[in-house]
Short mmCIF file of C-alpha atoms in Angstrom, two decimals:
data_model
loop_
_atom_site.label_atom_id
_atom_site.label_comp_id
_atom_site.label_asym_id
_atom_site.label_seq_id
_atom_site.Cartn_x
_atom_site.Cartn_y
_atom_site.Cartn_z
CA MET A 1 -5.53 13.52 -12.01
CA THR A 2 -6.07 12.30 -15.51
CA ASP A 3 -7.05 8.76 -16.44
CA ARG A 4 -3.61 8.11 -17.90
CA VAL A 5 -1.85 9.10 -14.67
CA ALA A 6 -4.27 7.00 -12.62
CA PHE A 7 -3.63 3.94 -14.81
CA TYR A 8 0.15 4.35 -14.54
CA LEU A 9 -0.09 4.77 -10.78
CA ALA A 10 -2.32 1.71 -10.41
CA GLY A 11 0.03 -0.30 -12.61
CA ALA A 12 3.05 0.74 -10.55
CA ILE A 13 1.29 -0.21 -7.31
CA LEU A 14 0.24 -3.59 -8.70
CA LEU A 15 3.74 -4.23 -10.03
CA ALA A 16 5.28 -3.36 -6.65
CA ALA A 17 2.81 -5.62 -4.85
CA ALA A 18 3.54 -8.49 -7.24
CA ALA A 19 7.30 -8.03 -6.84
CA ASP A 20 6.92 -8.00 -3.06
CA ALA A 21 4.85 -11.17 -3.12
CA LEU A 22 7.36 -12.85 -5.44
CA PHE A 23 10.61 -11.82 -3.74
CA ASN A 24 9.68 -11.14 -0.09
CA ASP A 25 6.65 -13.39 0.51
CA GLY A 26 4.46 -10.31 0.97
CA ARG A 27 6.29 -9.02 4.05
CA LEU A 28 6.30 -5.40 2.88
CA MET A 29 2.55 -5.39 2.20
CA PHE A 30 1.88 -6.91 5.62
CA MET A 31 4.13 -4.36 7.36
CA THR A 32 2.50 -1.51 5.44
CA ALA A 33 -0.97 -2.75 6.40
CA GLN A 34 0.08 -2.88 10.05
CA ARG A 35 1.40 0.70 9.87
CA VAL A 36 -1.81 1.94 8.23
CA LEU A 37 -3.91 0.30 10.96
CA GLU A 38 -1.67 1.87 13.60
CA LEU A 39 -2.16 5.27 11.94
CA LEU A 40 -5.94 4.77 11.84
CA ARG A 41 -6.01 3.95 15.55
CA TRP A 42 -3.90 7.03 16.30
CA VAL A 43 -6.19 9.28 14.23
CA ALA A 44 -9.28 7.77 15.87
CA PHE A 45 -7.77 8.54 19.28
CA TRP A 46 -7.46 12.24 18.43
CA ARG A 47 -10.94 12.40 16.97
#
């Protein structure tokens, strides 16, 4: 991954997070964090 691609990807993620916070009160970020924690627990179980 080049620096340019990484900057565009980081910008898109920050823009999506800002739009979610502005329009949905951060519900999507909270739901995504819950799903990631659920996935981590599931992976830790199979470890």
